[in-house]
CSV table of C-alpha atoms and ligand atoms in Angstrom, one decimal:
chain,number,residue,atom,x,y,z
U,3,MET,CA,54.0,37.5,-41.3
U,4,GLY,CA,53.6,33.3,-41.6
U,5,ASP,CA,55.3,32.0,-44.9
U,6,VAL,CA,55.1,33.4,-47.9
U,7,LYS,CA,52.3,32.2,-50.2
U,8,ARG,CA,52.2,31.5,-54.2
U,9,VAL,CA,48.0,32.2,-54.4
U,10,GLY,CA,45.8,31.6,-57.8
U,11,VAL,CA,42.3,34.7,-57.5
U,12,VAL,CA,39.9,33.1,-60.2
U,13,GLY,CA,37.8,36.4,-60.5
U,14,ALA,CA,38.8,40.5,-60.8
U,15,GLY,CA,35.7,41.5,-59.1
U,16,ALA,CA,35.3,44.0,-56.2
U,17,VAL,CA,35.3,40.5,-54.2
U,18,GLY,CA,38.6,39.1,-56.1
U,19,VAL,CA,40.9,41.8,-56.4
U,20,THR,CA,39.8,43.3,-52.5
U,21,ALA,CA,41.8,39.5,-51.6
U,22,ALA,CA,44.8,39.9,-53.7
U,23,ALA,CA,44.9,43.1,-52.5
U,24,ALA,CA,45.6,42.0,-49.9
U,25,LEU,CA,47.5,39.1,-49.9
U,26,ALA,CA,50.0,40.9,-52.3
U,27,ALA,CA,50.3,43.8,-49.2
U,28,ASP,CA,50.9,41.2,-46.8
U,29,GLY,CA,53.7,40.0,-49.2
U,30,HIS,CA,52.0,37.2,-50.3
U,31,ASP,CA,53.0,35.8,-54.0
U,32,VAL,CA,49.9,36.2,-55.6
U,33,THR,CA,48.3,35.7,-59.7
U,34,LEU,CA,44.4,37.2,-60.1
U,35,PHE,CA,42.9,35.7,-63.2
U,36,GLU,CA,40.1,37.2,-65.0
U,37,ARG,CA,38.6,36.0,-67.7
U,38,ASP,CA,37.5,39.1,-69.2
U,39,ALA,CA,38.3,42.7,-67.6
U,40,VAL,CA,38.8,44.0,-64.2
U,41,GLY,CA,35.2,44.8,-62.8
U,42,ALA,CA,33.4,43.1,-65.7
U,43,GLY,CA,31.0,40.7,-64.0
U,44,SER,CA,28.9,41.8,-61.9
U,45,THR,CA,30.3,44.3,-59.8
U,46,GLY,CA,30.2,46.7,-63.4
U,47,ARG,CA,26.6,46.3,-63.0
U,48,ALA,CA,26.4,47.0,-59.1
U,49,ALA,CA,24.9,50.3,-58.2
U,50,GLY,CA,26.9,51.2,-55.5
U,51,ILE,CA,24.5,51.2,-52.7
U,52,CYS,CA,26.9,50.2,-49.3
U,53,TYR,CA,25.1,50.2,-45.9
U,54,ASP,CA,25.4,49.2,-42.0
U,55,ALA,CA,21.7,48.9,-41.5
U,56,PHE,CA,22.1,44.9,-40.6
U,57,ALA,CA,20.0,43.7,-37.4
U,58,ASP,CA,22.3,40.4,-36.8
U,59,ARG,CA,25.2,41.1,-35.3
U,60,LEU,CA,28.0,39.9,-37.6
U,61,ASP,CA,26.7,41.5,-40.6
U,62,ALA,CA,26.4,44.8,-39.0
U,63,ALA,CA,30.4,44.5,-37.6
U,64,VAL,CA,30.8,42.8,-41.2
U,65,ALA,CA,29.6,45.8,-42.6
U,66,ALA,CA,30.9,48.6,-40.7
U,67,ARG,CA,34.2,47.3,-41.4
U,68,ALA,CA,33.4,47.8,-45.0
U,69,LEU,CA,32.2,51.3,-45.3
U,70,GLU,CA,35.5,51.6,-42.7
U,71,ARG,CA,37.8,50.2,-45.4
U,72,PHE,CA,36.2,52.3,-48.4
U,73,ARG,CA,36.6,55.7,-46.5
U,74,ASP,CA,40.1,54.5,-45.3
U,75,LEU,CA,40.9,53.8,-49.8
U,76,ALA,CA,38.8,56.9,-50.4
U,77,ALA,CA,41.6,59.2,-48.5
U,78,GLU,CA,44.1,56.8,-49.7
U,79,THR,CA,43.6,57.0,-53.9
U,80,ARG,CA,41.4,58.7,-56.1
U,81,PHE,CA,38.5,55.5,-55.2
U,82,SER,CA,35.1,58.5,-54.4
U,83,VAL,CA,32.3,58.5,-51.9
U,84,THR,CA,30.1,60.4,-51.8
U,85,ASP,CA,28.1,60.3,-47.7
U,86,ARG,CA,24.5,59.8,-48.5
U,87,PRO,CA,21.9,58.3,-45.9
U,88,TYR,CA,19.9,55.3,-46.2
U,89,VAL,CA,16.1,55.6,-45.9
U,90,TRP,CA,13.6,52.4,-46.2
U,91,LEU,CA,10.1,52.2,-45.8
U,92,ALA,CA,7.0,50.6,-45.5
U,93,ARG,CA,4.0,52.1,-46.4
U,94,GLU,CA,-0.2,51.8,-44.8
U,95,GLY,CA,-2.0,48.2,-45.0
U,96,ASP,CA,1.6,46.7,-45.6
U,97,GLU,CA,1.8,45.4,-42.2
U,98,LYS,CA,4.3,43.5,-41.8
U,99,ARG,CA,6.5,44.9,-43.5
U,100,GLU,CA,6.1,48.1,-41.3
U,101,ARG,CA,6.3,44.9,-38.1
U,102,ALA,CA,10.2,44.2,-39.4
U,103,ILE,CA,11.1,47.6,-39.9
U,104,ARG,CA,9.8,48.7,-35.9
U,105,LYS,CA,11.5,44.8,-34.5
U,106,GLN,CA,14.8,45.1,-36.5
U,107,VAL,CA,15.1,49.1,-35.9
U,108,PRO,CA,16.4,48.8,-32.6
U,109,ARG,CA,18.2,45.5,-33.2
U,110,MET,CA,19.9,47.3,-35.2
U,111,ARG,CA,21.4,50.5,-32.2
U,112,ASP,CA,22.1,47.4,-30.5
U,113,ASN,CA,24.7,46.5,-32.6
U,114,ASP,CA,26.1,50.0,-32.5
U,115,ARG,CA,24.3,50.5,-35.6
U,116,ASP,CA,23.4,54.5,-36.3
U,117,VAL,CA,20.1,54.1,-37.0
U,118,THR,CA,16.7,56.0,-35.9
U,119,LEU,CA,13.0,54.8,-36.5
U,120,LEU,CA,11.0,57.7,-38.5
U,121,ASP,CA,7.6,58.6,-38.5
U,122,PRO,CA,6.1,60.3,-41.6
U,123,ASP,CA,6.1,63.6,-40.5
U,124,ALA,CA,9.9,63.4,-39.0
U,125,LEU,CA,10.6,61.4,-43.1
U,126,ALA,CA,8.8,64.3,-44.8
U,127,ALA,CA,10.9,66.9,-43.0
U,128,GLU,CA,14.0,65.4,-43.0
U,129,PHE,CA,14.1,64.6,-46.8
U,130,PRO,CA,11.1,67.2,-48.5
U,131,GLY,CA,12.2,64.9,-51.7
U,132,LEU,CA,10.0,62.2,-50.6
U,133,GLU,CA,6.5,61.3,-50.9
U,134,THR,CA,4.9,61.0,-47.1
U,135,ASP,CA,1.7,60.3,-47.2
U,136,ASP,CA,0.7,56.6,-46.9
U,137,VAL,CA,4.1,56.3,-45.7
U,138,ALA,CA,3.4,54.1,-42.4
U,139,VAL,CA,7.1,54.0,-40.9
U,140,ALA,CA,10.0,54.3,-42.0
U,141,ALA,CA,13.7,54.0,-40.9
U,142,VAL,CA,17.3,55.5,-41.3
U,143,ALA,CA,20.8,54.2,-41.5
U,144,ARG,CA,23.1,57.4,-41.6
U,145,ASP,CA,26.2,55.7,-42.6
U,146,ALA,CA,25.3,54.9,-45.4
U,147,LEU,CA,27.3,56.0,-48.7
U,148,CYS,CA,27.7,55.6,-52.6
U,149,ALA,CA,30.1,54.6,-54.8
U,150,ASP,CA,31.4,53.5,-58.0
U,151,PRO,CA,31.8,49.5,-58.1
U,152,ALA,CA,33.5,49.2,-61.6
U,153,GLU,CA,36.5,52.5,-59.4
U,154,TYR,CA,36.8,50.0,-56.7
U,155,ALA,CA,37.5,47.1,-58.9
U,156,ALA,CA,40.0,49.4,-61.0
U,157,VAL,CA,41.9,51.2,-58.0
U,158,VAL,CA,42.6,48.0,-56.0
U,159,ALA,CA,43.3,45.7,-58.9
U,160,GLU,CA,45.5,48.4,-59.4
U,161,ARG,CA,47.0,48.7,-55.7
U,162,ALA,CA,47.1,44.8,-56.0
U,163,SER,CA,49.6,45.1,-59.5
U,164,ALA,CA,51.5,47.5,-56.7
U,165,ALA,CA,51.8,45.2,-54.3
U,166,GLY,CA,53.4,42.6,-56.8
U,167,ALA,CA,50.3,40.5,-57.8
U,168,THR,CA,50.6,39.5,-61.4
U,169,LEU,CA,47.6,41.2,-62.8
U,170,ARG,CA,45.9,38.8,-66.1
U,171,THR,CA,43.1,39.2,-67.8
U,172,GLY,CA,41.7,37.9,-71.3
U,173,THR,CA,42.5,34.8,-69.6
U,174,GLU,CA,39.7,32.0,-68.7
U,175,VAL,CA,40.6,29.3,-66.3
U,176,ALA,CA,39.5,25.8,-64.4
U,177,VAL,CA,40.4,24.6,-61.6
U,178,ASP,CA,42.1,21.1,-60.7
U,179,ALA,CA,42.0,21.0,-56.9
U,180,THR,CA,43.0,16.7,-57.2
U,181,PRO,CA,45.9,16.3,-54.9
U,182,ALA,CA,49.3,16.2,-55.7
U,183,GLY,CA,51.1,13.2,-56.7
U,184,THR,CA,47.9,11.4,-57.1
U,185,GLU,CA,47.6,10.1,-61.1
U,186,SER,CA,45.6,12.5,-62.4
U,187,ALA,CA,47.5,15.7,-61.2
U,188,ARG,CA,49.6,15.3,-64.3
U,189,GLY,CA,52.9,15.0,-62.0
U,190,ASP,CA,51.8,19.1,-60.2
U,191,SER,CA,53.7,18.8,-57.2
U,192,GLY,CA,52.9,20.0,-53.3
U,193,PRO,CA,49.4,21.2,-51.8
U,194,GLY,CA,46.7,23.5,-53.0
U,195,ALA,CA,45.4,23.1,-56.2
U,196,THR,CA,45.9,24.0,-59.8
U,197,VAL,CA,44.9,26.5,-62.0
U,198,VAL,CA,44.7,25.4,-65.4
U,199,THR,CA,44.9,28.7,-67.9
U,200,PRO,CA,45.3,28.1,-72.1
U,201,ALA,CA,48.7,28.3,-71.4
U,202,GLY,CA,49.0,25.4,-69.1
U,203,ARG,CA,48.6,24.6,-65.6
U,204,GLU,CA,49.8,26.2,-63.0
U,205,ARG,CA,50.2,24.9,-59.4
U,206,PHE,CA,49.9,27.0,-56.3
U,207,ASP,CA,49.8,26.5,-52.7
U,208,ALA,CA,46.0,28.1,-52.5
U,209,VAL,CA,43.6,28.7,-54.8
U,210,LEU,CA,40.3,32.0,-54.5
U,211,VAL,CA,37.5,31.2,-56.8
U,212,ALA,CA,35.6,34.5,-55.5
U,213,ALA,CA,34.2,33.8,-59.9
U,214,GLY,CA,30.7,35.8,-59.3
U,215,ALA,CA,27.2,33.8,-61.5
U,216,HIS,CA,30.6,31.3,-62.3
U,217,THR,CA,31.8,29.7,-59.8
U,218,LYS,CA,29.9,27.1,-59.2
U,219,PRO,CA,30.6,25.5,-62.3
U,220,VAL,CA,34.2,26.5,-62.0
U,221,LEU,CA,34.1,24.8,-58.3
U,222,ALA,CA,32.5,22.1,-60.0
U,223,ASP,CA,34.4,21.3,-63.1
U,224,ALA,CA,37.0,21.0,-59.6
U,225,GLY,CA,34.9,18.0,-58.9
U,226,VAL,CA,33.4,20.2,-55.5
U,227,ALA,CA,29.7,21.2,-55.0
U,228,ILE,CA,29.1,24.6,-53.6
U,229,GLN,CA,24.8,25.6,-53.4
U,230,VAL,CA,24.6,28.9,-55.0
U,231,LYS,CA,22.3,30.3,-57.9
U,232,PRO,CA,22.8,33.1,-60.1
U,233,TYR,CA,19.9,35.3,-60.6
U,234,ARG,CA,18.8,37.9,-62.5
U,235,VAL,CA,18.0,41.8,-62.0
U,236,GLN,CA,18.1,45.1,-63.7
U,237,ALA,CA,18.3,48.5,-63.1
U,238,LEU,CA,18.0,52.4,-65.3
U,239,VAL,CA,19.5,55.7,-64.8
U,240,THR,CA,17.3,58.4,-64.9
U,241,ALA,CA,17.9,61.8,-67.0
U,242,PRO,CA,19.1,64.1,-65.0
U,243,SER,CA,16.7,65.5,-61.9
U,244,SER,CA,16.5,68.5,-60.0
U,245,ALA,CA,14.8,65.9,-56.9
U,246,ALA,CA,17.8,63.2,-56.7
U,247,GLU,CA,20.8,65.6,-54.4
U,248,THR,CA,18.1,65.9,-52.2
U,249,THR,CA,16.8,62.4,-52.4
U,250,PRO,CA,18.2,60.5,-49.4
U,251,THR,CA,19.1,56.6,-51.3
U,252,LEU,CA,16.3,55.1,-51.0
U,253,TYR,CA,14.1,51.3,-50.5
U,254,ASP,CA,10.6,51.0,-50.3
U,255,ALA,CA,10.4,48.1,-48.5
U,256,THR,CA,5.9,47.8,-50.0
U,257,ARG,CA,6.5,48.4,-54.0
U,258,GLY,CA,9.9,46.3,-53.9
U,259,PHE,CA,12.4,48.8,-55.4
U,260,TYR,CA,15.3,51.1,-54.4
U,261,CYS,CA,16.9,54.4,-55.4
U,262,ARG,CA,20.0,56.7,-55.5
U,263,ALA,CA,21.1,59.4,-56.6
U,264,LYS,CA,23.4,59.2,-60.3
U,265,ALA,CA,25.0,61.6,-63.1
U,266,GLY,CA,22.5,64.4,-61.9
U,267,GLY,CA,19.5,61.6,-61.7
U,268,PHE,CA,18.8,58.3,-60.1
U,269,LEU,CA,19.8,53.9,-60.9
U,270,VAL,CA,16.7,52.4,-60.1
U,271,GLY,CA,17.2,49.1,-59.3
U,272,ASP,CA,15.4,45.9,-58.6
U,273,GLY,CA,13.3,43.8,-61.2
U,274,THR,CA,14.0,40.8,-59.2
U,275,GLU,CA,13.7,37.5,-61.0
U,276,GLU,CA,13.4,34.5,-58.3
U,277,ARG,CA,14.9,32.0,-60.3
U,278,ALA,CA,18.1,30.4,-61.7
U,279,ALA,CA,19.3,32.7,-64.3
U,280,ASP,CA,22.1,30.7,-66.6
U,281,PRO,CA,25.8,32.0,-66.5
U,282,ASP,CA,26.7,31.7,-69.4
U,283,ASP,CA,23.3,32.6,-71.3
U,284,TRP,CA,20.8,35.0,-69.8
U,285,ASP,CA,19.7,38.5,-71.3
U,286,ARG,CA,22.2,41.8,-70.0
U,287,THR,CA,19.3,44.4,-71.2
U,288,ALA,CA,16.4,45.5,-69.0
U,289,ASP,CA,13.2,44.1,-69.8
U,290,GLU,CA,10.8,46.8,-71.1
U,291,ASP,CA,7.9,46.2,-67.8
U,292,PHE,CA,11.2,46.6,-66.1
U,293,ARG,CA,11.9,50.1,-66.6
U,294,SER,CA,8.2,51.4,-67.5
U,295,ASP,CA,7.5,50.0,-63.8
U,296,ALA,CA,10.3,51.8,-62.3
U,297,LEU,CA,9.9,54.5,-63.7
U,298,ALA,CA,6.5,54.6,-62.1
U,299,ARG,CA,7.2,53.3,-58.6
U,300,LEU,CA,10.0,56.1,-58.6
U,301,ASP,CA,8.1,58.6,-59.8
U,302,ALA,CA,5.2,57.8,-56.8
U,303,ALA,CA,7.7,58.4,-54.0
U,304,LEU,CA,8.5,61.3,-54.3
U,305,SER,CA,6.7,64.6,-53.2
U,306,ALA,CA,7.4,66.8,-57.2
U,307,ASP,CA,6.9,64.7,-60.2
U,308,GLY,CA,10.1,62.7,-60.9
U,309,PRO,CA,12.1,62.1,-64.0
U,310,THR,CA,10.7,60.2,-66.8
U,311,ASP,CA,13.5,59.8,-69.4
U,312,VAL,CA,15.5,56.8,-68.9
U,313,THR,CA,19.4,57.4,-70.0
U,314,ASP,CA,20.4,53.7,-69.8
U,315,SER,CA,19.5,50.3,-68.3
U,316,TRP,CA,20.7,47.0,-68.0
U,317,ALA,CA,20.6,43.7,-66.2
U,318,GLY,CA,23.0,42.0,-64.4
U,319,LEU,CA,23.6,38.5,-62.6
U,320,CYS,CA,23.6,38.2,-58.2
U,321,THR,CA,24.3,35.4,-56.2
U,322,ALA,CA,21.9,32.8,-53.8
U,323,THR,CA,22.4,30.9,-51.5
U,324,PRO,CA,19.8,28.2,-48.8
U,325,ASP,CA,20.5,30.6,-45.9
U,326,ARG,CA,20.6,34.3,-47.5
U,327,ASP,CA,24.2,34.4,-46.3
U,328,PRO,CA,27.5,33.9,-48.1
U,329,LEU,CA,30.0,30.8,-48.8
U,330,VAL,CA,33.3,32.8,-48.0
U,331,GLY,CA,35.9,30.0,-46.8
U,332,ALA,CA,38.1,26.6,-47.6
U,333,VAL,CA,35.9,24.3,-49.8
U,334,ALA,CA,38.4,21.3,-50.5
U,335,PRO,CA,42.3,22.1,-49.0
U,336,GLY,CA,43.8,24.8,-50.4
U,337,LEU,CA,40.7,25.8,-52.3
U,338,PHE,CA,38.7,28.5,-51.2
U,339,VAL,CA,35.5,30.1,-52.5
U,340,ALA,CA,33.7,33.6,-52.0
U,341,VAL,CA,30.2,33.8,-53.5
U,342,GLY,CA,26.4,34.3,-52.5
U,343,TRP,CA,26.1,38.1,-51.7
U,344,HIS,CA,22.3,37.8,-52.7
U,345,GLY,CA,22.7,42.0,-54.0
U,346,HIS,CA,24.7,42.3,-50.8
U,347,GLY,CA,28.5,41.7,-52.5
U,348,PHE,CA,30.0,45.1,-53.3
U,349,MET,CA,29.5,46.2,-49.8
U,350,ARG,CA,30.7,43.2,-48.2
U,351,ALA,CA,33.7,43.3,-50.3
U,352,PRO,CA,36.3,45.2,-48.8
U,353,ALA,CA,35.5,43.5,-45.2
U,354,LEU,CA,34.7,39.7,-46.5
U,355,GLY,CA,37.8,39.8,-48.9
U,356,GLU,CA,40.4,40.8,-46.3
U,357,ARG,CA,38.8,37.8,-44.5
U,358,VAL,CA,39.3,35.0,-46.4
U,359,ALA,CA,42.6,36.5,-47.3
U,360,ASP,CA,43.5,36.1,-44.1
U,361,GLU,CA,42.1,32.9,-44.1
U,362,ILE,CA,44.0,32.2,-47.2
U,363,ALA,CA,47.1,33.5,-45.4
U,364,GLY,CA,46.5,31.4,-42.4
U,365,GLU,CA,46.1,34.2,-40.6
U,366,ARG,CA,43.0,33.0,-39.3
U,367,GLU,CA,41.7,30.4,-37.8
U,368,LYS,CA,37.6,29.4,-39.3
U,369,GLU,CA,37.1,27.7,-36.0
U,370,SER,CA,38.0,31.1,-33.6
U,371,ASP,CA,36.3,33.4,-36.2
U,372,ASP,CA,32.4,34.5,-35.6
U,373,VAL,CA,32.5,35.1,-39.1
U,374,LEU,CA,34.5,32.7,-40.6
U,375,ARG,CA,32.2,30.2,-38.9
U,376,ALA,CA,28.7,31.6,-40.2
U,377,PHE,CA,29.4,32.1,-43.6
U,378,ASP,CA,31.2,28.0,-43.4
U,379,PRO,CA,30.9,26.7,-46.9
U,380,ALA,CA,31.0,23.1,-45.2
U,381,ARG,CA,27.8,24.6,-43.9
U,382,PHE,CA,25.9,22.9,-46.8
U,383,ASP,CA,26.1,19.8,-48.1
U,384,GLY,CA,25.6,20.5,-51.6
U,385,ASP,CA,22.3,19.1,-52.7
U,386,GLU,CA,19.9,20.7,-51.0
U,387,GLU,CA,16.9,22.0,-52.6
U,388,PHE,CA,16.3,25.9,-52.3
U,389,ALA,CA,14.4,28.6,-53.2
U,390,VAL,CA,16.0,31.5,-55.1
U,391,VAL,CA,14.6,34.7,-52.6
U,392,GLU,CA,15.5,38.8,-53.1
U,393,GLY,CA,18.6,40.1,-52.2
U,394,MET,CA,16.6,43.6,-50.7
U,395,THR,CA,14.6,42.4,-48.3
U,396,VAL,CA,12.1,43.7,-44.5
U,397,GLU,CA,10.8,40.4,-42.9
T,409,FAD,C1,21.7,45.3,-61.7
T,409,FAD,C2,22.2,45.0,-60.0
T,409,FAD,C3,23.2,45.9,-58.7
T,409,FAD,C4,24.0,45.7,-57.5
T,409,FAD,N1,23.2,47.0,-56.5
T,409,FAD,C5,24.4,46.7,-55.5
T,409,FAD,C6,24.7,47.3,-54.5
T,409,FAD,O1,23.7,49.0,-54.7
T,409,FAD,N2,25.7,46.9,-53.2
T,409,FAD,C7,26.1,45.8,-53.7
T,409,FAD,O2,26.3,45.6,-52.1
T,409,FAD,N3,25.7,44.8,-53.7
T,409,FAD,C8,25.5,45.4,-55.2
T,409,FAD,N4,25.0,44.1,-56.8
T,409,FAD,C9,25.6,43.0,-56.5
T,409,FAD,C10,26.9,42.7,-56.7
T,409,FAD,O3,26.9,43.6,-58.1
T,409,FAD,C11,28.4,41.5,-56.4
T,409,FAD,O4,27.4,41.1,-55.4
T,409,FAD,C12,29.4,41.8,-57.4
T,409,FAD,O5,29.1,42.6,-57.2
T,409,FAD,C13,29.7,40.8,-56.5
T,409,FAD,O6,31.4,41.1,-57.3
T,409,FAD,P1,31.7,39.3,-57.3
T,409,FAD,O7,33.1,40.0,-56.8
T,409,FAD,O8,32.0,38.1,-56.0
T,409,FAD,O9,31.8,39.0,-59.0
T,409,FAD,P2,32.0,39.4,-59.8
T,409,FAD,O10,31.7,41.3,-60.0
T,409,FAD,O11,30.9,38.9,-61.2
T,409,FAD,O12,33.5,39.3,-60.1
T,409,FAD,C14,33.8,37.8,-60.7
T,409,FAD,C15,34.4,38.2,-62.2
T,409,FAD,O13,34.9,36.3,-62.1
T,409,FAD,C16,35.3,36.6,-63.4
T,409,FAD,N5,35.1,35.3,-64.0
T,409,FAD,C17,33.8,33.8,-64.0
T,409,FAD,N6,34.4,32.5,-64.9
T,409,FAD,C18,36.2,32.9,-64.6
T,409,FAD,C19,36.7,32.1,-64.6
T,409,FAD,N7,36.2,30.8,-65.6
T,409,FAD,N8,38.1,32.6,-65.0
T,409,FAD,C20,38.7,33.8,-65.1
T,409,FAD,N9,37.7,34.8,-64.5
T,409,FAD,C21,36.2,34.8,-64.6
T,409,FAD,C22,34.1,37.7,-64.4
T,409,FAD,O14,34.6,38.1,-65.7
T,409,FAD,C23,34.1,38.6,-63.2
T,409,FAD,O15,35.0,39.9,-63.2
T,409,FAD,C24,24.5,44.2,-57.8
T,409,FAD,C25,24.1,43.8,-58.8
T,409,FAD,C26,23.8,44.1,-60.0
T,409,FAD,C27,23.1,43.1,-60.9
């Protein structure tokens, strides 16, 4: 390890806690600021579906690393994972998505992912709980799991504390990136950035902003523009159903929804609103239309009758970027960001949280690291026009 750094992390979601724990374990002096409670943001609202079915080489490598880290954590702590294959499919008449699935599976296999194309008969034989009559093509990723994102955040935050990090929940902060020694830095000294808390100003060698849907306004106050837009998605949990335990995690690309087994029933999600949401003013409850559509789509996807009762439902925010890749890395000297997950932030948090921690610690150079180069926030000017598009798509 090089010099010990003082690092401030803003946001105790899956990404912030991962980075904080990695830096603290490496001997750095870490303070993690969270305006609410650990996992109270999007992480606590996520479905917890994790897979490695990516056609892009870097995405596949990130996903493989993340799955490995989830399993390591489950072996070492009370965090638990459930291995469950991830199936995605296109239905008859949806030629565009059928073609896309047929094309992407060989690329995933080239990335050494355990992914197989299944025709409807093979799908029915392996997963009898699914209705396969009008399926054109399906694929299965066998290296996939489900986990509880809130439990992940809690366990990793405990690890960060045990490694010496200071955890300050209930502390909403702002960031001042003005270089030390300039007039507006108000006497701050040393390189890095300043975290402004209700109690005063604290100077750090480096500050990571992993504030989820609030990342853009936090950085905007610091004079840094990033290209990210929050958007609203929805999920529900059904009453227990005997079909749930024998059904794989499913993404029905034609009907645009996903489901996984949860609490004896199904967690069903999507309900994406393809427009920017205000992170301080959005509806946290699921729409009635979403609930009835989701139940109908689930029912149609199952070979037996689907459950009809909903035990819980909610909305949450995801974050979009112009090219659907995240923004991970430095945005100014001593100031770092990790955001823009398009609904895939939990499954990538163990890998990308550690990656940005390595960059902050100086253990990885952006210039020589494929992942950090690909996700460099500087690839955008900050003023490009872009539309919000759903994260889970097949095209
Ligand atoms: C319904 C739903 C289902 C999803 N399903 C999946 C899934 O199955 N798999 C998957 O990979 N992803 C899924 N996602 C996406 C996933 O939730 C996110 O990508 C991931 O949780 C992002 O983690 P994060 O740490 O970046 O952000 P967050 O979890 O949002 O954490 C940011 C934290 O920063 C805090 N904060 C904000 N501003 C400040 C401030 N000024 N000062 C201090 N703290 C601040 C917030 O309170 C929050 O706790 C889903 C999302 C939703 C809404």
